[in-house]
């Protein structure tokens, strides 16, 4: 049972990346999925959330209009499309699955609850 992120790398400011979060050993059904990032010396920050069953999404203002979270129902994968990337988007990106409110709390730096699985992360570096 695990979540595995992929798709990170080095990109220039203004560029795009698409991250993937693949689940194995369980399905996303009846769960919410969140993408988080953490830069060195900074707190964890939630950047995108989606409820699997109804597709409701939530984005913080820092990424709204630039990031899009989506679900690949066929392959049990959640994607994060990141456009117009900025240097401050640099960090290790993690996905997690659990209850929506718990993911939101985790994204605000609070003690996470109701989170079943965390991935191990993929590094995104935005630099010229």
CSV table of N, CA, C and O in Angstrom, one decimal, residues 3-7 18-23 26-29 31-35 48-52 57 59 68-81 94-97:
chain,number,residue,atom,x,y,z
A,3,UNK,N,1.7,5.4,-1.9
A,3,UNK,CA,1.6,6.5,-2.9
A,3,UNK,C,2.9,6.8,-3.4
A,3,UNK,O,3.9,7.0,-2.7
A,4,UNK,N,3.0,7.0,-4.7
A,4,UNK,CA,4.3,7.3,-5.3
A,4,UNK,C,4.2,8.5,-6.3
A,4,UNK,O,3.4,8.5,-7.2
A,5,UNK,N,4.9,9.5,-6.0
A,5,UNK,CA,4.9,10.7,-6.8
A,5,UNK,C,6.0,10.7,-7.9
A,5,UNK,O,7.0,10.0,-7.7
A,6,UNK,N,5.8,11.3,-9.0
A,6,UNK,CA,6.7,11.4,-10.0
A,6,UNK,C,6.5,12.7,-10.8
A,6,UNK,O,5.4,13.3,-10.7
A,7,UNK,N,7.5,13.0,-11.7
A,7,UNK,CA,7.3,14.2,-12.5
A,7,UNK,C,8.0,15.4,-12.1
A,7,UNK,O,8.0,16.4,-12.9
A,18,UNK,N,4.0,18.6,-14.9
A,18,UNK,CA,2.9,17.8,-14.4
A,18,UNK,C,3.4,16.7,-13.5
A,18,UNK,O,4.2,15.9,-13.9
A,19,UNK,N,2.9,16.8,-12.2
A,19,UNK,CA,3.2,15.7,-11.3
A,19,UNK,C,2.2,14.7,-11.3
A,19,UNK,O,1.0,15.0,-11.5
A,20,UNK,N,2.6,13.5,-11.0
A,20,UNK,CA,1.7,12.3,-10.8
A,20,UNK,C,1.8,11.7,-9.4
A,20,UNK,O,2.9,11.7,-8.8
A,21,UNK,N,0.6,11.3,-9.0
A,21,UNK,CA,0.6,10.6,-7.7
A,21,UNK,C,-0.2,9.3,-7.9
A,21,UNK,O,-1.4,9.3,-8.1
A,22,UNK,N,0.5,8.2,-7.9
A,22,UNK,CA,-0.1,6.9,-8.2
A,22,UNK,C,-0.3,6.1,-6.9
A,22,UNK,O,0.6,6.0,-6.1
A,23,UNK,N,-1.5,5.5,-6.8
A,23,UNK,CA,-1.8,4.7,-5.6
A,23,UNK,C,-1.7,3.2,-6.0
A,23,UNK,O,-2.1,2.8,-7.1
A,26,UNK,N,-4.5,0.3,-2.8
A,26,UNK,CA,-5.8,0.9,-2.4
A,26,UNK,C,-6.3,1.8,-3.5
A,26,UNK,O,-5.6,2.1,-4.4
A,27,UNK,N,-7.5,2.2,-3.4
A,27,UNK,CA,-8.1,3.2,-4.3
A,27,UNK,C,-8.4,4.5,-3.6
A,27,UNK,O,-8.5,4.6,-2.4
A,28,UNK,N,-8.5,5.5,-4.5
A,28,UNK,CA,-8.8,6.8,-4.0
A,28,UNK,C,-10.3,7.0,-3.6
A,28,UNK,O,-10.7,8.0,-3.1
A,29,UNK,N,-11.2,6.0,-4.0
A,29,UNK,CA,-12.6,6.2,-3.8
A,29,UNK,C,-12.9,6.4,-2.3
A,29,UNK,O,-12.3,5.8,-1.4
A,31,UNK,N,-12.2,9.0,-0.7
A,31,UNK,CA,-11.1,9.8,-0.1
A,31,UNK,C,-10.9,11.1,-0.8
A,31,UNK,O,-11.4,11.3,-1.9
A,32,UNK,N,-10.3,12.0,-0.1
A,32,UNK,CA,-9.8,13.2,-0.8
A,32,UNK,C,-8.3,13.1,-0.9
A,32,UNK,O,-7.6,12.3,-0.2
A,33,UNK,N,-7.7,13.8,-1.9
A,33,UNK,CA,-6.3,13.8,-2.2
A,33,UNK,C,-5.8,15.2,-2.1
A,33,UNK,O,-6.4,16.1,-2.6
A,34,UNK,N,-4.6,15.3,-1.5
A,34,UNK,CA,-4.0,16.7,-1.5
A,34,UNK,C,-2.6,16.6,-1.9
A,34,UNK,O,-1.9,15.6,-1.8
A,35,UNK,N,-2.2,17.7,-2.5
A,35,UNK,CA,-0.8,17.9,-2.9
A,35,UNK,C,-0.2,19.0,-1.9
A,35,UNK,O,-0.8,20.0,-1.7
A,48,UNK,N,-3.0,22.0,-3.4
A,48,UNK,CA,-4.2,21.6,-4.1
A,48,UNK,C,-4.9,20.4,-3.5
A,48,UNK,O,-4.2,19.6,-2.9
A,49,UNK,N,-6.2,20.4,-3.6
A,49,UNK,CA,-7.0,19.4,-3.0
A,49,UNK,C,-8.1,19.0,-3.9
A,49,UNK,O,-8.6,19.8,-4.6
A,50,UNK,N,-8.5,17.7,-3.9
A,50,UNK,CA,-9.6,17.3,-4.6
A,50,UNK,C,-10.3,16.1,-3.9
A,50,UNK,O,-9.7,15.3,-3.3
A,51,UNK,N,-11.6,16.2,-4.0
A,51,UNK,CA,-12.4,15.1,-3.4
A,51,UNK,C,-12.7,14.1,-4.5
A,51,UNK,O,-13.3,14.5,-5.5
A,52,UNK,N,-12.4,12.9,-4.3
A,52,UNK,CA,-12.4,11.9,-5.4
A,52,UNK,C,-13.9,11.7,-5.9
A,52,UNK,O,-14.1,11.6,-7.1
A,57,UNK,N,-12.7,20.8,-5.8
A,57,UNK,CA,-11.3,21.1,-5.6
A,57,UNK,C,-11.2,22.4,-4.7
A,57,UNK,O,-12.1,23.1,-4.5
A,59,UNK,N,-8.0,25.4,-3.9
A,59,UNK,CA,-6.6,25.9,-4.1
A,59,UNK,C,-6.3,27.1,-3.2
A,59,UNK,O,-7.2,28.0,-3.1
A,68,UNK,N,-3.6,23.0,-11.3
A,68,UNK,CA,-4.8,22.3,-11.5
A,68,UNK,C,-4.6,20.9,-11.1
A,68,UNK,O,-3.7,20.2,-11.5
A,69,UNK,N,-5.5,20.4,-10.2
A,69,UNK,CA,-5.5,19.0,-9.7
A,69,UNK,C,-6.5,18.3,-10.4
A,69,UNK,O,-7.6,18.8,-10.7
A,70,UNK,N,-6.2,17.0,-10.8
A,70,UNK,CA,-7.2,16.2,-11.6
A,70,UNK,C,-7.0,14.8,-11.2
A,70,UNK,O,-6.0,14.4,-10.7
A,71,UNK,N,-8.0,14.0,-11.6
A,71,UNK,CA,-8.0,12.5,-11.3
A,71,UNK,C,-8.0,11.7,-12.5
A,71,UNK,O,-8.8,12.0,-13.5
A,72,UNK,N,-7.1,10.8,-12.6
A,72,UNK,CA,-7.1,9.8,-13.7
A,72,UNK,C,-7.8,8.5,-13.2
A,72,UNK,O,-7.2,7.7,-12.5
A,73,UNK,N,-9.1,8.4,-13.4
A,73,UNK,CA,-9.9,7.3,-12.8
A,73,UNK,C,-9.4,6.0,-13.3
A,73,UNK,O,-9.5,5.0,-12.6
A,74,UNK,N,-9.0,5.9,-14.5
A,74,UNK,CA,-8.6,4.6,-15.1
A,74,UNK,C,-7.4,4.0,-14.4
A,74,UNK,O,-7.3,2.8,-14.1
A,75,UNK,N,-6.4,4.9,-14.1
A,75,UNK,CA,-5.2,4.3,-13.6
A,75,UNK,C,-4.9,4.7,-12.1
A,75,UNK,O,-3.8,4.6,-11.7
A,76,UNK,N,-6.0,5.1,-11.4
A,76,UNK,CA,-5.9,5.4,-10.0
A,76,UNK,C,-4.7,6.3,-9.7
A,76,UNK,O,-3.9,6.1,-8.8
A,77,UNK,N,-4.7,7.4,-10.4
A,77,UNK,CA,-3.6,8.4,-10.3
A,77,UNK,C,-4.2,9.8,-10.2
A,77,UNK,O,-5.2,10.1,-10.8
A,78,UNK,N,-3.6,10.6,-9.4
A,78,UNK,CA,-4.0,12.0,-9.3
A,78,UNK,C,-2.8,12.9,-9.9
A,78,UNK,O,-1.7,12.6,-9.6
A,79,UNK,N,-3.2,13.9,-10.7
A,79,UNK,CA,-2.2,14.7,-11.3
A,79,UNK,C,-2.3,16.1,-10.8
A,79,UNK,O,-3.3,16.6,-10.3
A,80,UNK,N,-1.1,16.8,-10.8
A,80,UNK,CA,-1.0,18.2,-10.5
A,80,UNK,C,-0.3,18.9,-11.7
A,80,UNK,O,0.9,18.7,-11.9
A,81,UNK,N,-1.1,19.6,-12.5
A,81,UNK,CA,-0.6,20.4,-13.6
A,81,UNK,C,-0.2,21.8,-13.0
A,81,UNK,O,-1.0,22.5,-12.4
A,94,UNK,N,4.6,16.5,-2.2
A,94,UNK,CA,4.1,15.2,-1.6
A,94,UNK,C,2.6,15.2,-2.0
A,94,UNK,O,1.9,16.2,-2.0
A,95,UNK,N,2.1,14.0,-2.1
A,95,UNK,CA,0.7,13.8,-2.2
A,95,UNK,C,0.2,13.0,-1.0
A,95,UNK,O,1.1,12.2,-0.4
A,96,UNK,N,-1.0,13.1,-0.6
A,96,UNK,CA,-1.6,12.4,0.5
A,96,UNK,C,-3.0,12.1,0.3
A,96,UNK,O,-3.7,12.9,-0.4
A,97,UNK,N,-3.5,11.1,0.9
A,97,UNK,CA,-4.9,10.7,0.8
A,97,UNK,C,-5.6,10.5,2.1
A,97,UNK,O,-5.0,10.0,3.1
